[in-house]
GROMACS .gro file of N, CA, C and O in nm:
model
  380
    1UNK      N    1  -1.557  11.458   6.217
    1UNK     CA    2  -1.523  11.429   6.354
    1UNK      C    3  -1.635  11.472   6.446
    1UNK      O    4  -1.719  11.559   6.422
    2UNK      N    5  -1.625  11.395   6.559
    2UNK     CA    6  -1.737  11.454   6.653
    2UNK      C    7  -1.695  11.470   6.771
    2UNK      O    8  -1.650  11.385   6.848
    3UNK      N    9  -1.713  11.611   6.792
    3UNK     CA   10  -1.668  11.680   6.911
    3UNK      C   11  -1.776  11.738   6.984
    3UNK      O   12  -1.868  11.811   6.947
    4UNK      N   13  -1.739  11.679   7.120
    4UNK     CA   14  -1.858  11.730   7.269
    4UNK      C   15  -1.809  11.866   7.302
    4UNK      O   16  -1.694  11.861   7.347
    5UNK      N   17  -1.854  11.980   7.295
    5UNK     CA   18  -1.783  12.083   7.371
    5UNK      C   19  -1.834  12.070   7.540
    5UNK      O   20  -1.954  12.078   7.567
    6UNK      N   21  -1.715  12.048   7.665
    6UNK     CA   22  -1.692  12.027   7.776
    6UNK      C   23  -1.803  12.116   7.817
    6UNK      O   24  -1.831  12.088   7.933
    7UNK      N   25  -1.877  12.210   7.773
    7UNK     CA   26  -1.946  12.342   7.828
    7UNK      C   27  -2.070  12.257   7.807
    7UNK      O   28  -2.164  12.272   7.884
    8UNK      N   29  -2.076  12.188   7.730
    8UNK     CA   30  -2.233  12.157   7.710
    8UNK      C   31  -2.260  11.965   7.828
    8UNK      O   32  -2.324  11.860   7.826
    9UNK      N   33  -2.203  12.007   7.873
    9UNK     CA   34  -2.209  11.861   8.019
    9UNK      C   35  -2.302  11.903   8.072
    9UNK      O   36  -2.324  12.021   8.101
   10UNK      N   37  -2.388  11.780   8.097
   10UNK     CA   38  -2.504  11.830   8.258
   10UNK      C   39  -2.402  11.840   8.409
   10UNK      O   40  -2.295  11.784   8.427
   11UNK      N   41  -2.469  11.922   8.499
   11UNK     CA   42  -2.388  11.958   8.633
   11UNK      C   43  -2.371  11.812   8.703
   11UNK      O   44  -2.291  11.782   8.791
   12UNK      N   45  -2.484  11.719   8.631
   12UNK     CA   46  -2.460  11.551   8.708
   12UNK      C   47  -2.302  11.518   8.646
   12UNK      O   48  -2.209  11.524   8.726
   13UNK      N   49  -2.285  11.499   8.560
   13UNK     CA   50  -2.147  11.437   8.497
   13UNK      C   51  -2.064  11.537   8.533
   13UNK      O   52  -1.953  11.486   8.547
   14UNK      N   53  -2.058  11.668   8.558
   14UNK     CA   54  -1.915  11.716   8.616
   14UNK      C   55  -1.943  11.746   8.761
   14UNK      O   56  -1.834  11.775   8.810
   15UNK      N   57  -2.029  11.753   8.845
   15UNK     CA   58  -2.015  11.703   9.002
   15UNK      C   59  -1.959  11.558   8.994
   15UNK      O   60  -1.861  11.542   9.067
   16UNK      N   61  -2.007  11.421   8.905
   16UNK     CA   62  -1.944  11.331   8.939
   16UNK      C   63  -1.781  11.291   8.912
   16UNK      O   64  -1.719  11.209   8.979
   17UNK      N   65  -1.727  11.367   8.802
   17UNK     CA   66  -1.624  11.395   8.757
   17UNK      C   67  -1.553  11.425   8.837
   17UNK      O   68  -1.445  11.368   8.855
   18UNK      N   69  -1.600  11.526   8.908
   18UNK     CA   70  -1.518  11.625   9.032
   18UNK      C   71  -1.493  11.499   9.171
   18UNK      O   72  -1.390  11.462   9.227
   19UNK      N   73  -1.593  11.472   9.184
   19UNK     CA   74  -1.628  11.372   9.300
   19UNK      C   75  -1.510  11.263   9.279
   19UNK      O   76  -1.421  11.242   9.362
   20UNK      N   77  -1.522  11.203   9.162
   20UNK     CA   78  -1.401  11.121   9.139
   20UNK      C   79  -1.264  11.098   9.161
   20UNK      O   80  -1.198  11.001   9.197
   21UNK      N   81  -1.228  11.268   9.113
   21UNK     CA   82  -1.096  11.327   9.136
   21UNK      C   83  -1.071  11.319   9.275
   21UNK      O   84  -0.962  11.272   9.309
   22UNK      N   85  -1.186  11.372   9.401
   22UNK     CA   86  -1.153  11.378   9.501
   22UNK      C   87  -1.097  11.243   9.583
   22UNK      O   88  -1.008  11.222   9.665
   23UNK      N   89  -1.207  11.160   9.512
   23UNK     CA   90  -1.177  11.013   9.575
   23UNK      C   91  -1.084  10.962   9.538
   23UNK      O   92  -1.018  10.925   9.635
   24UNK      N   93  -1.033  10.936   9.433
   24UNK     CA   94  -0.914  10.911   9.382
   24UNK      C   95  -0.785  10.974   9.400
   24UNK      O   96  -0.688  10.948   9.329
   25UNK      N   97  -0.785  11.061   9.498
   25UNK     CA   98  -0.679  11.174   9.475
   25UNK      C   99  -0.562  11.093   9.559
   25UNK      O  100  -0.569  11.015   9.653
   26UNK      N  101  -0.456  11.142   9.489
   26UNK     CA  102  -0.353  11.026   9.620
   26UNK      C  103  -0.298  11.059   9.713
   26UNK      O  104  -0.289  11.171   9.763
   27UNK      N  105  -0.250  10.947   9.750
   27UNK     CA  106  -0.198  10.976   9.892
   27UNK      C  107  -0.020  10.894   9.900
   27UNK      O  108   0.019  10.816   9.813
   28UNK      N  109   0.043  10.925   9.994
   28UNK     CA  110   0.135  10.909  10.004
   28UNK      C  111   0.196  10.864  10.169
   28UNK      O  112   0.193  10.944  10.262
   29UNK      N  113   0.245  10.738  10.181
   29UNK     CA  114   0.303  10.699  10.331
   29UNK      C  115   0.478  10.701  10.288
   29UNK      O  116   0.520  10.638  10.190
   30UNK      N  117   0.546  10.764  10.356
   30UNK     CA  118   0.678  10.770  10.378
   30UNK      C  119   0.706  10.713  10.503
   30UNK      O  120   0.634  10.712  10.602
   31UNK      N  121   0.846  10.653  10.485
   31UNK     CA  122   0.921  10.550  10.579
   31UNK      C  123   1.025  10.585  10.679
   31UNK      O  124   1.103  10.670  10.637
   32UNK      N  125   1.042  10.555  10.762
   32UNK     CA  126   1.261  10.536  10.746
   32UNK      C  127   1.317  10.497  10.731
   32UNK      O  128   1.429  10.523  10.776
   33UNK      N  129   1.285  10.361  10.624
   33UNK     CA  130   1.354  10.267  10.597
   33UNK      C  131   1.302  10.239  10.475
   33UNK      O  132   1.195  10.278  10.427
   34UNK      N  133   1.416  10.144  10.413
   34UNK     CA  134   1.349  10.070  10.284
   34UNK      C  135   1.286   9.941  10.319
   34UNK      O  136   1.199   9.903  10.240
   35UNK      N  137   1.311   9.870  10.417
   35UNK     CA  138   1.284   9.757  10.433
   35UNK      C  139   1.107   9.774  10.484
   35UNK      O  140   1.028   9.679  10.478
   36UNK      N  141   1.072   9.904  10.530
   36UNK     CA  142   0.951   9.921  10.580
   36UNK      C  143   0.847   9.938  10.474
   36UNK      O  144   0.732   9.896  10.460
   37UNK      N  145   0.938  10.027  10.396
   37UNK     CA  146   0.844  10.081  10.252
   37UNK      C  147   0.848   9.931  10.173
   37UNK      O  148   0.763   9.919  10.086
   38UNK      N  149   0.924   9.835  10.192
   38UNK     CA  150   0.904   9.720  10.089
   38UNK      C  151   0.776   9.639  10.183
   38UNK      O  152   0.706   9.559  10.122
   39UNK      N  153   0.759   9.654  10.275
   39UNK     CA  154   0.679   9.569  10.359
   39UNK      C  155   0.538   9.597  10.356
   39UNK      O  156   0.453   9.510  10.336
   40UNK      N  157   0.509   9.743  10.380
   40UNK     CA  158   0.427   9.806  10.345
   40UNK      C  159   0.329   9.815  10.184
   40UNK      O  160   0.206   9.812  10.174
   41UNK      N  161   0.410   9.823  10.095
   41UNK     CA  162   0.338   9.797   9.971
   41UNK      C  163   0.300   9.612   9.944
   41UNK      O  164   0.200   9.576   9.882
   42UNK      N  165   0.418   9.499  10.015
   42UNK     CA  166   0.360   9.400  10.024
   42UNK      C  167   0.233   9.362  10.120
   42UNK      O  168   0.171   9.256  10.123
   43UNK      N  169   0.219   9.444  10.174
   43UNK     CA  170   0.087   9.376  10.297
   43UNK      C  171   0.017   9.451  10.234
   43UNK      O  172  -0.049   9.363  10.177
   44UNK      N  173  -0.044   9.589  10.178
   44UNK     CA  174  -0.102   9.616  10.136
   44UNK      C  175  -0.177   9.530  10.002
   44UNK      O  176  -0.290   9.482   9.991
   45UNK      N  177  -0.046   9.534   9.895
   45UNK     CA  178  -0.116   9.424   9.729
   45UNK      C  179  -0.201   9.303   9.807
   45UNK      O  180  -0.305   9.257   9.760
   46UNK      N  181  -0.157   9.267   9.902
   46UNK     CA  182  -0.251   9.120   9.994
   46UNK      C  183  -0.373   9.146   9.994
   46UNK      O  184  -0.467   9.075   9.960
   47UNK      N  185  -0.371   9.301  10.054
   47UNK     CA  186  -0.520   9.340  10.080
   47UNK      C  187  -0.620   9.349   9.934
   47UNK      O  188  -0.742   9.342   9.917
   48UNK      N  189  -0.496   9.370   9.834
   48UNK     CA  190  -0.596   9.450   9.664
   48UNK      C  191  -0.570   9.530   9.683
   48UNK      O  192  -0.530   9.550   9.569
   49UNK      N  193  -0.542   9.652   9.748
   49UNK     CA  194  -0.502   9.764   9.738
   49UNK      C  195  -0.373   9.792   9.633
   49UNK      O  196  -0.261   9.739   9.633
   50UNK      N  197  -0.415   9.870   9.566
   50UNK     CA  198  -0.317   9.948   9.441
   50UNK      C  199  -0.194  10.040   9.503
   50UNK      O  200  -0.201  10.163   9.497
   51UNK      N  201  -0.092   9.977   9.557
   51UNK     CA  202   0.020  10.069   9.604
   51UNK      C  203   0.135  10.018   9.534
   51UNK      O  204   0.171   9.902   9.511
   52UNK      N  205   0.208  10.189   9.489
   52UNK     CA  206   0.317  10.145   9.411
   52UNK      C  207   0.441  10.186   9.477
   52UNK      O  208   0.382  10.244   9.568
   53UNK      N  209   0.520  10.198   9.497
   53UNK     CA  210   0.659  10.211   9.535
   53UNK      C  211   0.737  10.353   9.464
   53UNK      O  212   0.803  10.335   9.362
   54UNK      N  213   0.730  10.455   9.506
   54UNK     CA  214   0.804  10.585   9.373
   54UNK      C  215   0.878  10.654   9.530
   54UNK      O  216   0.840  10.636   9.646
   55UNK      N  217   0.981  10.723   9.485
   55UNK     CA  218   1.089  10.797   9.516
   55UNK      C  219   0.971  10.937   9.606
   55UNK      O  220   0.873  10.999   9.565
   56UNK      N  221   1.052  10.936   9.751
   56UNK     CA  222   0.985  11.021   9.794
   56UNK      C  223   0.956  11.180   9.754
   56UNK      O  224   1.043  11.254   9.801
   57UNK      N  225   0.893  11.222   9.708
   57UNK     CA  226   0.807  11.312   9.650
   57UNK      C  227   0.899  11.439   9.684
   57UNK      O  228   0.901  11.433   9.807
   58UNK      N  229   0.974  11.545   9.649
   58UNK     CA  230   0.991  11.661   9.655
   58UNK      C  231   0.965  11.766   9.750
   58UNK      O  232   1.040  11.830   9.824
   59UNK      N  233   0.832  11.767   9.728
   59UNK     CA  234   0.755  11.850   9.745
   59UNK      C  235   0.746  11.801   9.978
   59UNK      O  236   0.715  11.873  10.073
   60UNK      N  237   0.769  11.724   9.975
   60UNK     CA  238   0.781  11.619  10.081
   60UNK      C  239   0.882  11.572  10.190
   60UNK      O  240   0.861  11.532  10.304
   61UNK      N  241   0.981  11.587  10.130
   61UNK     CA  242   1.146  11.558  10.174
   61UNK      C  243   1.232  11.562  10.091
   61UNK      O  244   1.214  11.505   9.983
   62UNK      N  245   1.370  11.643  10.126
   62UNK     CA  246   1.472  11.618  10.091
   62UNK      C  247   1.556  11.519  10.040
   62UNK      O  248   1.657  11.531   9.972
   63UNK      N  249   1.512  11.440  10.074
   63UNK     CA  250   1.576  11.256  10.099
   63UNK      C  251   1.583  11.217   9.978
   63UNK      O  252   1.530  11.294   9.898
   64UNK      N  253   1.637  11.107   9.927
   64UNK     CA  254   1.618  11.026   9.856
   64UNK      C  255   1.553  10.875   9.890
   64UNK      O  256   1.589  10.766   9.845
   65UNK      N  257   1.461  10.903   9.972
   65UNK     CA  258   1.437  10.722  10.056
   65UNK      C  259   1.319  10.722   9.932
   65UNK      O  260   1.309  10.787   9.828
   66UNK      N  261   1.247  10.631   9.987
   66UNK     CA  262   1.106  10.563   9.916
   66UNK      C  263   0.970  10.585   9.986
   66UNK      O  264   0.972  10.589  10.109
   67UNK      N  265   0.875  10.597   9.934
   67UNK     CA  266   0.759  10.633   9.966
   67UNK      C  267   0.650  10.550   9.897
   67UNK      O  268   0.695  10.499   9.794
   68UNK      N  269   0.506  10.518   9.924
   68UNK     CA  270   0.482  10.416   9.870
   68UNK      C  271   0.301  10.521   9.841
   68UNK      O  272   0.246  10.592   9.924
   69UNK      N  273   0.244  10.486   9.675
   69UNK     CA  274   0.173  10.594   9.664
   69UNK      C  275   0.039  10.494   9.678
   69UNK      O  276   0.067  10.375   9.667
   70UNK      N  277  -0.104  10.525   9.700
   70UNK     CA  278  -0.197  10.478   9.698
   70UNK      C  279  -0.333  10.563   9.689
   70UNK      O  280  -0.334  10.669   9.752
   71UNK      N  281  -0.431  10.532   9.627
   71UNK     CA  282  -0.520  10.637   9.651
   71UNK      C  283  -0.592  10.664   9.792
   71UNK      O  284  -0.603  10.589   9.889
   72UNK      N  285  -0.633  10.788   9.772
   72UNK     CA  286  -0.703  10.833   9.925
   72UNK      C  287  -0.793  10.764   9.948
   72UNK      O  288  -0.821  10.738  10.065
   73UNK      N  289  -0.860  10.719   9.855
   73UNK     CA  290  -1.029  10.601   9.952
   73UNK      C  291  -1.035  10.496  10.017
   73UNK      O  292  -1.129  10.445  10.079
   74UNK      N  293  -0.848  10.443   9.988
   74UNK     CA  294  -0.826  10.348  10.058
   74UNK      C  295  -0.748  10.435  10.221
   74UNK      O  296  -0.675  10.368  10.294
   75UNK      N  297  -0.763  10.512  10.238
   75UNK     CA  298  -0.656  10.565  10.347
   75UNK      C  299  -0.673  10.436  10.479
   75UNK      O  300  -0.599  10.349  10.524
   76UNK      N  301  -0.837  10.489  10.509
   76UNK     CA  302  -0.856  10.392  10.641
   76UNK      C  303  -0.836  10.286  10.629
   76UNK      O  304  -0.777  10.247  10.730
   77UNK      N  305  -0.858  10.159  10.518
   77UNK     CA  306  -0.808  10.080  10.564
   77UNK      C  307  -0.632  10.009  10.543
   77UNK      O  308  -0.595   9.901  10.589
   78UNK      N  309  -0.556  10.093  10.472
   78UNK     CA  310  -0.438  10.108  10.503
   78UNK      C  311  -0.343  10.120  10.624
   78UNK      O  312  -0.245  10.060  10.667
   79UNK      N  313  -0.420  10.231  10.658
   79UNK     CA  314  -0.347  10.234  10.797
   79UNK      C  315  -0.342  10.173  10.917
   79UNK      O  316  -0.255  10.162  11.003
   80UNK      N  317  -0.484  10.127  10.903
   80UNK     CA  318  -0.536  10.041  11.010
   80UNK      C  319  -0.427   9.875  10.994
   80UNK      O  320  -0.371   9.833  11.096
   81UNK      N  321  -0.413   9.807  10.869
   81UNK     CA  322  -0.366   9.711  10.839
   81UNK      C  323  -0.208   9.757  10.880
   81UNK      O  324  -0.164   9.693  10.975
   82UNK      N  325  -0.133   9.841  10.831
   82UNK     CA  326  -0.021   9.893  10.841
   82UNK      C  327  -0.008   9.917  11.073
   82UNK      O  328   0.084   9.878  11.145
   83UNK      N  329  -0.093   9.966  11.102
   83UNK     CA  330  -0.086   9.959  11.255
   83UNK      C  331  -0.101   9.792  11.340
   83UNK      O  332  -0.060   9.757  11.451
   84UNK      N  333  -0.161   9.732  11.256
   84UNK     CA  334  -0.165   9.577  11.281
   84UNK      C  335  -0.064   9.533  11.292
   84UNK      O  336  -0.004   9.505  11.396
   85UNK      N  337  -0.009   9.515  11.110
   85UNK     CA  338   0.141   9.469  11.074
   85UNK      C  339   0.258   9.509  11.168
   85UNK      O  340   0.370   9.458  11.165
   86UNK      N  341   0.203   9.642  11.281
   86UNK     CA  342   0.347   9.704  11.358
   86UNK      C  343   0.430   9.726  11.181
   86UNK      O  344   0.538   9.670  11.161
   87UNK      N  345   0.378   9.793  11.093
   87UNK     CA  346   0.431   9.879  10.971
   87UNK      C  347   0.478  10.011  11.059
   87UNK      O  348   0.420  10.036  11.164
   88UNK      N  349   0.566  10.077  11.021
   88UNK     CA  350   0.643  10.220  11.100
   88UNK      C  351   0.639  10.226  10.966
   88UNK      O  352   0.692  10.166  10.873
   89UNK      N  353   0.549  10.329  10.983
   89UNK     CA  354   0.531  10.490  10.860
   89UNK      C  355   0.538  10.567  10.920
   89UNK      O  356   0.491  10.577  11.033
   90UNK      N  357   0.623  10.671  10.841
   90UNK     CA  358   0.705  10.830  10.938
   90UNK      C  359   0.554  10.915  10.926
   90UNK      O  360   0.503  11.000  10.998
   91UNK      N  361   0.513  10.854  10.807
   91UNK     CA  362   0.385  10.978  10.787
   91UNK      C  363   0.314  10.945  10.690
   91UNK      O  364   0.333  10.837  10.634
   92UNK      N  365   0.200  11.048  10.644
   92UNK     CA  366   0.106  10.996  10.566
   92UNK      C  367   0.055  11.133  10.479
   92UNK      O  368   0.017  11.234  10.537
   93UNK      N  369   0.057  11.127  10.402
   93UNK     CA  370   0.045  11.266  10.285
   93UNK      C  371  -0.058  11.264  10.149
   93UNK      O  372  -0.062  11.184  10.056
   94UNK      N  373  -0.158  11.415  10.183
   94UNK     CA  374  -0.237  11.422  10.076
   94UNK      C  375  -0.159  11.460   9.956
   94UNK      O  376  -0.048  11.500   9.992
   95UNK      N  377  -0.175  11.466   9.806
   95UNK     CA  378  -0.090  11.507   9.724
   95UNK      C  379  -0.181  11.591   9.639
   95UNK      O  380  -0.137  11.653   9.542
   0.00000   0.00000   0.00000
C-alpha cells in the first residue's frame, strides 16, 4: 500500500487546502415561510448556484421551518438576486 503521511505536505497544498475550506464553507438563508424558502432555492438553481433545501439548523432556531444551504463564495451574488426577486429572507448564516 502507499501511504502519504499528511506531515510530509508542502505549506503550498495545505494553505490551499485551508483556503478551500474557507471558500467553501457554508452558509445558510432562513425564511418565514415555506413558500419563500421554495422560491429562493428556485431563483437561485436559475442562477447555477448549488442550493439545497435542509431543515433549519439547530444550532439556529428552534423551529421546524426550512432553510436553504449554499456555499459562502456565492454569498454576494445570492443576495443581491434574492433582493431583486423581493425574496424575504429572515437572515443569513455562517455555519
Amino acid at each position: 500500500m502507499d501511504f502519504t503521511c499528511p506531515y510530509s505536505l508542502s505549506p503550498r497544498i495545505i494553505a490551499e487546502n485551508i483556503y478551500s475550506g474557507v471558500k467553501n464553507m457554508e452558509c445558510v438563508a432562513t425564511f418565514d415561510t415555506t413558500y419563500m424558502a421554495l422560491l429562493f432555492e428556485k431563483t437561485c438553481k436559475k442562477l447555477g448556484c448549488d442550493v439545497k433545501i435542509i431543515p433549519v439548523p439547530r444550532t439556529l432556531s428552534a423551529s421546524c421551518g426550512l432553510a436553504c444551504s449554499y456555499a459562502c463564495g456565492e454569498e454576494e451574488k445570492i443576495r443581491s438576486t434574492a433582493s431583486a426577486e423581493n425574496i424575504e429572507v429572515a437572515g443569513y448564516h455562517k455555519l
